[in-house]
Short mmCIF file of C-alpha atoms and ligand atoms in Angstrom, two decimals:
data_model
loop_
_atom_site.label_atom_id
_atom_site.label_comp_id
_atom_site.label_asym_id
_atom_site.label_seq_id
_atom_site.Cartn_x
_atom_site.Cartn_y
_atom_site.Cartn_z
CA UNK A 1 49.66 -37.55 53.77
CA UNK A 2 49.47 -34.19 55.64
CA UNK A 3 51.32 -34.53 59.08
CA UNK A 4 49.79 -31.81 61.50
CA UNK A 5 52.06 -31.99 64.38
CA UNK A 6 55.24 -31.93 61.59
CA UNK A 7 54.06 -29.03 59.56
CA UNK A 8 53.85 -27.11 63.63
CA UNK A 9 57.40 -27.86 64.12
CA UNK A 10 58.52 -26.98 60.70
CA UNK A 11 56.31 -23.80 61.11
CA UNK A 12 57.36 -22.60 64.27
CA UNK A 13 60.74 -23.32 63.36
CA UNK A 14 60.63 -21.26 59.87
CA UNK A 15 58.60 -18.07 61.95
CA UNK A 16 62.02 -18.30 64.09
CA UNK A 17 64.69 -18.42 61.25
CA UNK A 18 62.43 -15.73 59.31
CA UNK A 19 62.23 -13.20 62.21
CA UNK A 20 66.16 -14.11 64.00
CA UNK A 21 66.01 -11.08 66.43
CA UNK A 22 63.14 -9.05 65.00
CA UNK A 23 59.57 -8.54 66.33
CA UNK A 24 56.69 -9.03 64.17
CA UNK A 25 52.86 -7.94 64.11
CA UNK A 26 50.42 -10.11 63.51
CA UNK A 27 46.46 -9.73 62.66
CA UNK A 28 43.62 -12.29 63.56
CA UNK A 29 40.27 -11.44 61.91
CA UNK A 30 38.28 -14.50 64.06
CA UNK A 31 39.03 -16.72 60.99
CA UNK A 32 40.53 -20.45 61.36
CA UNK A 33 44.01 -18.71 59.27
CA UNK A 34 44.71 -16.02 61.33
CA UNK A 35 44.28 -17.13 64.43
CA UNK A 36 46.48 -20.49 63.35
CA UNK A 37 48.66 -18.30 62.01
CA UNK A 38 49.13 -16.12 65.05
CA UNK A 39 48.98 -19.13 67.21
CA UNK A 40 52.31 -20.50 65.26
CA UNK A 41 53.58 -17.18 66.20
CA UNK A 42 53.22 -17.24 69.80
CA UNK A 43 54.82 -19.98 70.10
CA UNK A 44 58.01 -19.12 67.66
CA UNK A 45 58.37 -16.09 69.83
CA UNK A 46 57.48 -14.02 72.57
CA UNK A 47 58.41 -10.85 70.39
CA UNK A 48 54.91 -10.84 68.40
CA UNK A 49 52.23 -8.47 68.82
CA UNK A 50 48.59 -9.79 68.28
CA UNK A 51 46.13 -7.27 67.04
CA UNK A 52 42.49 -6.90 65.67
CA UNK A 53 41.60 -4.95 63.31
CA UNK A 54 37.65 -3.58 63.72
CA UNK A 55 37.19 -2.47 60.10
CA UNK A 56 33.37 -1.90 60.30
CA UNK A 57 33.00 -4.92 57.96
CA UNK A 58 33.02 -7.88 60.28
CA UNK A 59 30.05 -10.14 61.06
CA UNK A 60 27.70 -9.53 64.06
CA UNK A 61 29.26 -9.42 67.19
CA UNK A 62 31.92 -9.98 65.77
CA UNK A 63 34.68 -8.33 67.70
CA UNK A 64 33.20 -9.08 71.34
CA UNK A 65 33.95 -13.18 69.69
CA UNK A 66 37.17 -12.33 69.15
CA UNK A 67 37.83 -10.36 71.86
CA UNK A 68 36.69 -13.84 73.98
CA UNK A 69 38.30 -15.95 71.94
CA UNK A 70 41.53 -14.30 72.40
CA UNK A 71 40.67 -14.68 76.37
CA UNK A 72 40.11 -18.12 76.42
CA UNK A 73 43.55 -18.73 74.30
CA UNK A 74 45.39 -16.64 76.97
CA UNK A 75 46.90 -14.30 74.39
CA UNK A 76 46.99 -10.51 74.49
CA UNK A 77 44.85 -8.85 71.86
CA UNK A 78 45.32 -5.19 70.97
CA UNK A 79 41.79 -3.82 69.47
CA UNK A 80 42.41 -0.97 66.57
CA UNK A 81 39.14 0.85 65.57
CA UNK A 82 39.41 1.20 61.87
CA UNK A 83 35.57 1.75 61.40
CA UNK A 84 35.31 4.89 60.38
CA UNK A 85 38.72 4.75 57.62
CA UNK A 86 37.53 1.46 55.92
CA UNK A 87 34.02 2.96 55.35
CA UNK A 88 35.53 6.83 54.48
CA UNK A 89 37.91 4.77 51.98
CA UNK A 90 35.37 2.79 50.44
CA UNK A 91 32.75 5.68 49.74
CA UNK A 92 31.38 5.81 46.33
CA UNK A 93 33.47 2.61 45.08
CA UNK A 94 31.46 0.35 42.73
CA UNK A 95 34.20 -1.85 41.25
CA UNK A 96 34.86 -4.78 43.25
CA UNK A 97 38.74 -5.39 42.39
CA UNK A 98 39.19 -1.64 43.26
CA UNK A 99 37.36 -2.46 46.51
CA UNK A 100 40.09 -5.33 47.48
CA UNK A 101 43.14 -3.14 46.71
CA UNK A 102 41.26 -0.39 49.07
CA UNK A 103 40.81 -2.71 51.85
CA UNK A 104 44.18 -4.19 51.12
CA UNK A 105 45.76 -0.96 51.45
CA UNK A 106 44.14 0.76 54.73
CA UNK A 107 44.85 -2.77 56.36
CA UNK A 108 48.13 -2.41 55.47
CA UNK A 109 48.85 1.19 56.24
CA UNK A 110 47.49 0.54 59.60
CA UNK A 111 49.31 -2.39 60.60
CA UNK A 112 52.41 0.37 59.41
CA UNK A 113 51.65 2.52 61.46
CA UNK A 114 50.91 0.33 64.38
CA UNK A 115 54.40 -1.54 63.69
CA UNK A 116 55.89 1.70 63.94
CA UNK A 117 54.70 2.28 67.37
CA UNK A 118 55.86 -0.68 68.58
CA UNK A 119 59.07 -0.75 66.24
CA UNK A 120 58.09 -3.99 64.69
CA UNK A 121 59.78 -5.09 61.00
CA UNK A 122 57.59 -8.38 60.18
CA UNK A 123 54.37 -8.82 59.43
CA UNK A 124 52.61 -12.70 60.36
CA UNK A 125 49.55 -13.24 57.84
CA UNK A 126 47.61 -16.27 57.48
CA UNK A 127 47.99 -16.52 53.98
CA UNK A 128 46.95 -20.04 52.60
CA UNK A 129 47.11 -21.13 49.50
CA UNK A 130 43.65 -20.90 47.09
CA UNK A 131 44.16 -17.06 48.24
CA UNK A 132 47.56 -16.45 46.25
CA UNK A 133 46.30 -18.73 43.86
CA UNK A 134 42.86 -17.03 43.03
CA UNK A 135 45.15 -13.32 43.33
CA UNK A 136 47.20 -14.49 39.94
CA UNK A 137 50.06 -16.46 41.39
CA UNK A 138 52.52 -18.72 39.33
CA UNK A 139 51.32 -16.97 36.18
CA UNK A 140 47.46 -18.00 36.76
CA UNK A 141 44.91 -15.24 35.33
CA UNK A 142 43.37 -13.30 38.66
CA UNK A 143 40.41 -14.43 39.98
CA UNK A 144 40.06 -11.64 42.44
CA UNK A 145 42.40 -10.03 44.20
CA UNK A 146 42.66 -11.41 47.74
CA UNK A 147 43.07 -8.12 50.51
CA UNK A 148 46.10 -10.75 51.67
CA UNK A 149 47.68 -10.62 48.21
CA UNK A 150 46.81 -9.48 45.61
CA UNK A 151 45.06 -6.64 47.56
CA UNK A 152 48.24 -5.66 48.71
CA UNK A 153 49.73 -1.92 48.13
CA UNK A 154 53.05 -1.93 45.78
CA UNK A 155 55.10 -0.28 48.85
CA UNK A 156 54.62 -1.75 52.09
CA UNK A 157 56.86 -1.27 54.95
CA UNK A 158 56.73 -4.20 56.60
CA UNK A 159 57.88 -7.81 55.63
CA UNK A 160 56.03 -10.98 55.23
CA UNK A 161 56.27 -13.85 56.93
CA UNK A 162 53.65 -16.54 55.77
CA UNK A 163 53.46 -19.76 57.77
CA UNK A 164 50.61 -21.14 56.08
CA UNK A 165 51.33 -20.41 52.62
CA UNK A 166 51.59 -23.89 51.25
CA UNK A 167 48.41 -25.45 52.87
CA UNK A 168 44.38 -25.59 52.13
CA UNK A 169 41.53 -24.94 54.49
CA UNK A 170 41.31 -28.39 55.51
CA UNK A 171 44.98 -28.46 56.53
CA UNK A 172 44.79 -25.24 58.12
CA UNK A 173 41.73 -26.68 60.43
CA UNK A 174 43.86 -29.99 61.28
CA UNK A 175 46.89 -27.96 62.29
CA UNK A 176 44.33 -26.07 64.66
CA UNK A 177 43.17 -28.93 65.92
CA UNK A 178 46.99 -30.00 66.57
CA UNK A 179 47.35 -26.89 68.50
CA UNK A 180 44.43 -27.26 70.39
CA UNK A 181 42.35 -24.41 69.53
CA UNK A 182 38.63 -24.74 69.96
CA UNK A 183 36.40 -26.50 67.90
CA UNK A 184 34.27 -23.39 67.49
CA UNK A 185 37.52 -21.56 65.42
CA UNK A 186 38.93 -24.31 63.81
CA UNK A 187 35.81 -25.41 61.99
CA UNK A 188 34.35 -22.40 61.60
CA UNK A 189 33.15 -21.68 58.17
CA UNK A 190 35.49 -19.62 56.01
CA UNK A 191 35.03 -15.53 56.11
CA UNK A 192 36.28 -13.62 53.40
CA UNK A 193 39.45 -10.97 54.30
CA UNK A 194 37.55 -8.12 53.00
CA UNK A 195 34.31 -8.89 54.94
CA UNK A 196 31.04 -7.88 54.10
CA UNK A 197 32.50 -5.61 51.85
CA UNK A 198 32.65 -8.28 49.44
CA UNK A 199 29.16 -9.12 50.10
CA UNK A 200 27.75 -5.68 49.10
CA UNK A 201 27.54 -6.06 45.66
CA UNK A 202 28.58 -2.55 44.64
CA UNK A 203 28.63 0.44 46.41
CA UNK A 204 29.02 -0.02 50.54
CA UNK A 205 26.77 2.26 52.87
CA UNK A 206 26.42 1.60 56.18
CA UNK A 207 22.40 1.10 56.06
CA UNK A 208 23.92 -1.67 53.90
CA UNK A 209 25.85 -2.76 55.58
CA UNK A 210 23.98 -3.43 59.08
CA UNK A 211 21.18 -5.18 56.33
CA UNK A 212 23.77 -8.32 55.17
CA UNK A 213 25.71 -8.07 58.39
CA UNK A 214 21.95 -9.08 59.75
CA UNK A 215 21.14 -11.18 57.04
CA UNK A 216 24.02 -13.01 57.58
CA UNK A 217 23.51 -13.63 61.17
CA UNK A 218 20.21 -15.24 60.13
CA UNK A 219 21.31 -17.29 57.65
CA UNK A 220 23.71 -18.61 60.13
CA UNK A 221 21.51 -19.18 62.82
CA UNK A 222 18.81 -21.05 60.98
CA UNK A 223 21.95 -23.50 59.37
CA UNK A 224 23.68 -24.07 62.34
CA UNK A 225 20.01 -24.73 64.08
CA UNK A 226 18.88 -27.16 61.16
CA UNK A 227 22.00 -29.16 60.99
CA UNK A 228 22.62 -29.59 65.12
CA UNK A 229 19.01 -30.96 64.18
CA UNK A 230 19.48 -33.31 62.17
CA UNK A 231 17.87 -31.82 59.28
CA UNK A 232 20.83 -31.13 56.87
CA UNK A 233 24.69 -31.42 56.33
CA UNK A 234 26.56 -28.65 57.80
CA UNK A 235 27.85 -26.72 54.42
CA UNK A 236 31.17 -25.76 54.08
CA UNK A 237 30.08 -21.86 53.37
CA UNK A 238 26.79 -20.23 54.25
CA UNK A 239 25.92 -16.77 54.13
CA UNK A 240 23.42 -14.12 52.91
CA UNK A 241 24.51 -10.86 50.32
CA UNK A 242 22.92 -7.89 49.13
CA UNK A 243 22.21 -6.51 45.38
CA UNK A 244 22.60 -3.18 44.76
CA UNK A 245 19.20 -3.13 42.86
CA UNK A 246 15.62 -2.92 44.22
CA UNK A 247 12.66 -4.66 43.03
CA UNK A 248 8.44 -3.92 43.54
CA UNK A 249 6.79 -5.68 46.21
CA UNK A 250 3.79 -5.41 48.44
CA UNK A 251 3.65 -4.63 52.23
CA UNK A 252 0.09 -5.00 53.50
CA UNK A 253 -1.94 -2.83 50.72
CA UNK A 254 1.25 -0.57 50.27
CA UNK A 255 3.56 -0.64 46.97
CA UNK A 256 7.10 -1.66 48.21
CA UNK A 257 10.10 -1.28 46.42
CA UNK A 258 13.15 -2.63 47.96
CA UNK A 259 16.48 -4.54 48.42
CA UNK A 260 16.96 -8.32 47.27
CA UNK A 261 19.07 -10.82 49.78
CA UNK A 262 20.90 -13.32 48.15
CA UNK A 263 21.42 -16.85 50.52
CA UNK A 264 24.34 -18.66 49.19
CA UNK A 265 25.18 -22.54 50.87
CA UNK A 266 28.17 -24.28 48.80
CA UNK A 267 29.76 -27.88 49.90
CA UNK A 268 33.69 -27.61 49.46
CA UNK A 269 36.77 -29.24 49.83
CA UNK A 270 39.09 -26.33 49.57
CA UNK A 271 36.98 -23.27 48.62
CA UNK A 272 38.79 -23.98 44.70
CA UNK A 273 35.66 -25.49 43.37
CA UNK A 274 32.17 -26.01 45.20
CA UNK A 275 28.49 -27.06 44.62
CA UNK A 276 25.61 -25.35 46.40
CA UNK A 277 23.91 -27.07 48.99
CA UNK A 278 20.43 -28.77 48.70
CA UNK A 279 18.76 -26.61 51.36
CA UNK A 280 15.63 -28.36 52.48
CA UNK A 281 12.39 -25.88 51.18
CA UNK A 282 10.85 -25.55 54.03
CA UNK A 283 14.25 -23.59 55.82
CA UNK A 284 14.80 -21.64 52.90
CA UNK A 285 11.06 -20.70 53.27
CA UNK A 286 11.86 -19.92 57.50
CA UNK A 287 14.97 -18.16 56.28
CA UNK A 288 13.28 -15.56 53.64
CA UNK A 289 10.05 -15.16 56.19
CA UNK A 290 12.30 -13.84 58.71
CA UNK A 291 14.83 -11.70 56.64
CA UNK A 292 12.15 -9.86 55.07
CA UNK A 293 10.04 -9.73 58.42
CA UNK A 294 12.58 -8.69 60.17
CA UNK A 295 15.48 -6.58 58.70
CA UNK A 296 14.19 -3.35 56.96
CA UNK A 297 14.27 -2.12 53.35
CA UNK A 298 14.83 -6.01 52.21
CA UNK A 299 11.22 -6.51 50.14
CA UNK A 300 12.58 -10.25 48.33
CA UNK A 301 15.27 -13.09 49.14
CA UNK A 302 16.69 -15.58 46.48
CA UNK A 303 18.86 -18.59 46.71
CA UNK A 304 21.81 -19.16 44.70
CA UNK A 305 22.16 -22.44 42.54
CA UNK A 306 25.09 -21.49 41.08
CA UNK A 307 28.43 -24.00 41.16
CA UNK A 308 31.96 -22.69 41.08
CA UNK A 309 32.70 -22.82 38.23
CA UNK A 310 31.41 -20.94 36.92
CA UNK A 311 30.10 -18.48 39.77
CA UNK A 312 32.60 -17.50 42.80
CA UNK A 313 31.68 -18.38 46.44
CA UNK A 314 31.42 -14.88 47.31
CA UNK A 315 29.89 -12.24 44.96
CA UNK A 316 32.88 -10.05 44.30
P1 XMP B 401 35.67 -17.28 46.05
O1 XMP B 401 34.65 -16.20 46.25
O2 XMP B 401 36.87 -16.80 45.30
O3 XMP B 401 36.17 -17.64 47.51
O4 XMP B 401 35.10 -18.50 45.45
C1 XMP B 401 36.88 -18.80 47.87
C2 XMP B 401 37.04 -18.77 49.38
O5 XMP B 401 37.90 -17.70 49.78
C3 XMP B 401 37.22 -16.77 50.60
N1 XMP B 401 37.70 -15.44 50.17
C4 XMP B 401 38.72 -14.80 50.75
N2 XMP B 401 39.49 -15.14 51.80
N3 XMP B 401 40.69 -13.12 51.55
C5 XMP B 401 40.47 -14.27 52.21
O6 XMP B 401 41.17 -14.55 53.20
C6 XMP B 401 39.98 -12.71 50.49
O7 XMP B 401 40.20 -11.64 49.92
C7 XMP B 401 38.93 -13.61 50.07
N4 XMP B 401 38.03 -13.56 49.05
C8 XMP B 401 37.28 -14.70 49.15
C9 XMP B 401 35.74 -16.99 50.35
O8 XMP B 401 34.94 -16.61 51.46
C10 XMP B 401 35.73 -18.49 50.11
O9 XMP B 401 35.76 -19.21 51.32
#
């Protein structure tokens, strides 16, 4: 059985041995991992530097949450604006493995260059383990290549150190629990490392962009309404995500032609395998009225029935 308060002693214990006299970085992304992860850290030592990465590819809002969340937690947040690299990198990319390794890389080369600032050595992820798992690990064929691992650059600068590398999601949420955080990040549904980007299917624009990032925020609402309701089980995942491909509709007399939202709902354990939800019809029906009423250029919404296996959570 999975002992919370051990595994924080252990933890805190292995951060210390890891680092001995070095400083280390470490990067939250408003997630239940990093912000365990950087939690750990604190405590192991005073020598770690918390930052947050604004890659242009968060959820709404996402980085005024974070910067609040950081607040109420009492810990010292450095903000990096890496808006305008992520979406210069990602320009014209289709393929999504080649989008991970991008997004790997510019994360990496600006936690570098950060580190060097500060003359930092170690690097603190929140690395759990379906995400070296799904990247190819222990001779396993790559799922995708998580922006934590697999995602990765060949040279990096910096070493790892990689508290949570042994545990699942639900472990990771009772070891935040253990360590007091709030409710509201240690059950907060899981968010992908390499953002919406992985919800784009294809190329990223930012008119794109803004469309899921608002579909999302939707989808969310209208859940996390229904369920405080009454009406359904919280799912473990919920989210909207765009196709690249438009389809013919009708706006008043007018021809449309325009972008399809995807709503995705899965129940999980662990994020390894997962069954989408049974989303009452008449939210689904509340859900598509108001993406297409109220986020431009989206013209028809579907729901995905599809169970991993064989699909993926996320689309890429
Ligand atoms: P998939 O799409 O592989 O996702 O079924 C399983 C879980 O992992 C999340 N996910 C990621 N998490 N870095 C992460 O930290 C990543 O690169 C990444 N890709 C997917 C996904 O949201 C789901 O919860």
């Amino acid at each position: 059985m999975f002992n919370p308060k051990k595994f924080i002693e252990e933890g805190v214990e292995s951060i210390r041995k890891t680092l001995g006299k070095e400083s280390a970085i470490t990067a939250v992304s408003g997630g239940v991992d990093s912000f365990v992860a950087a939690t750990l850290a604190a405590r192991a030592t005073s020598k770690v530097h918390i930052i947050y990465v604004d890659n242009g590819l968060m959820r709404k809002n996402e980085t005024e949450k974070v910067r609040n969340a950081a607040k109420a937690l009492g810990v010292e947040l450095h903000v990096l604006d890496g808006r305008k690299r992520f979406i210069d990198a990602l320009a014209g990319v289709t393929e999504p493995e080649k989008k991970r390794k991008i997004i790997g890389e510019v994360f990496v080369r600006m936690f570098e260059e950060e580190a060097k600032k500060l003359g930092v050595k170690y690097l603190i992820q929140g690395t759990i383990a379906p995400d070296w798992i799904e990247s190819g690990g222990m001779g396993r064929d790559t799922i995708k290549s998580h922006h934590n691992v697999g995602g990765l650059p060949e040279k990096m600068h910096l070493k790892l150190c990689e508290p949570l590398r042994e545990l699942y999601k639900h472990e990771v949420r009772a070891v935040g629990k253990e360590l007091g955080l709030p409710e509201s990040i240690y059950q907060r549904q899981p968010f992908p490392g390499p953002g919406l980007a992985v919800r784009v299917v294809g190329e990223i624009t930012e008119e794109k962009l803004k469309i899921v990032q608002d579909a999302c925020d939707i989808v969310e609402t209208e859940i996390d309404q229904a369920s405080t309701q009454g009406k359904m089980e919280l799912p473990w995942q919920y989210f909207a995500a765009l196709l690249p491909s438009k389809t013919v509709g009708v706006r008043g007399d007018e021809r449309s032609y325009q972008y399809t939202v995807v709503v995705r709902a899965v129940r999980s354990l662990d994020g390894m395998t997962a069954n989408f939800s049974q989303i009452p019809f008449d939210l689904l029906g509340k859900i598509s009225t108001r993406i297409t009423n109220e986020i431009r250029g989206v013209g028809r919404v579907v729901y995905d029935i599809t169970n991993k296996p064989p699909g993926t959570i996320e689309m890429e």
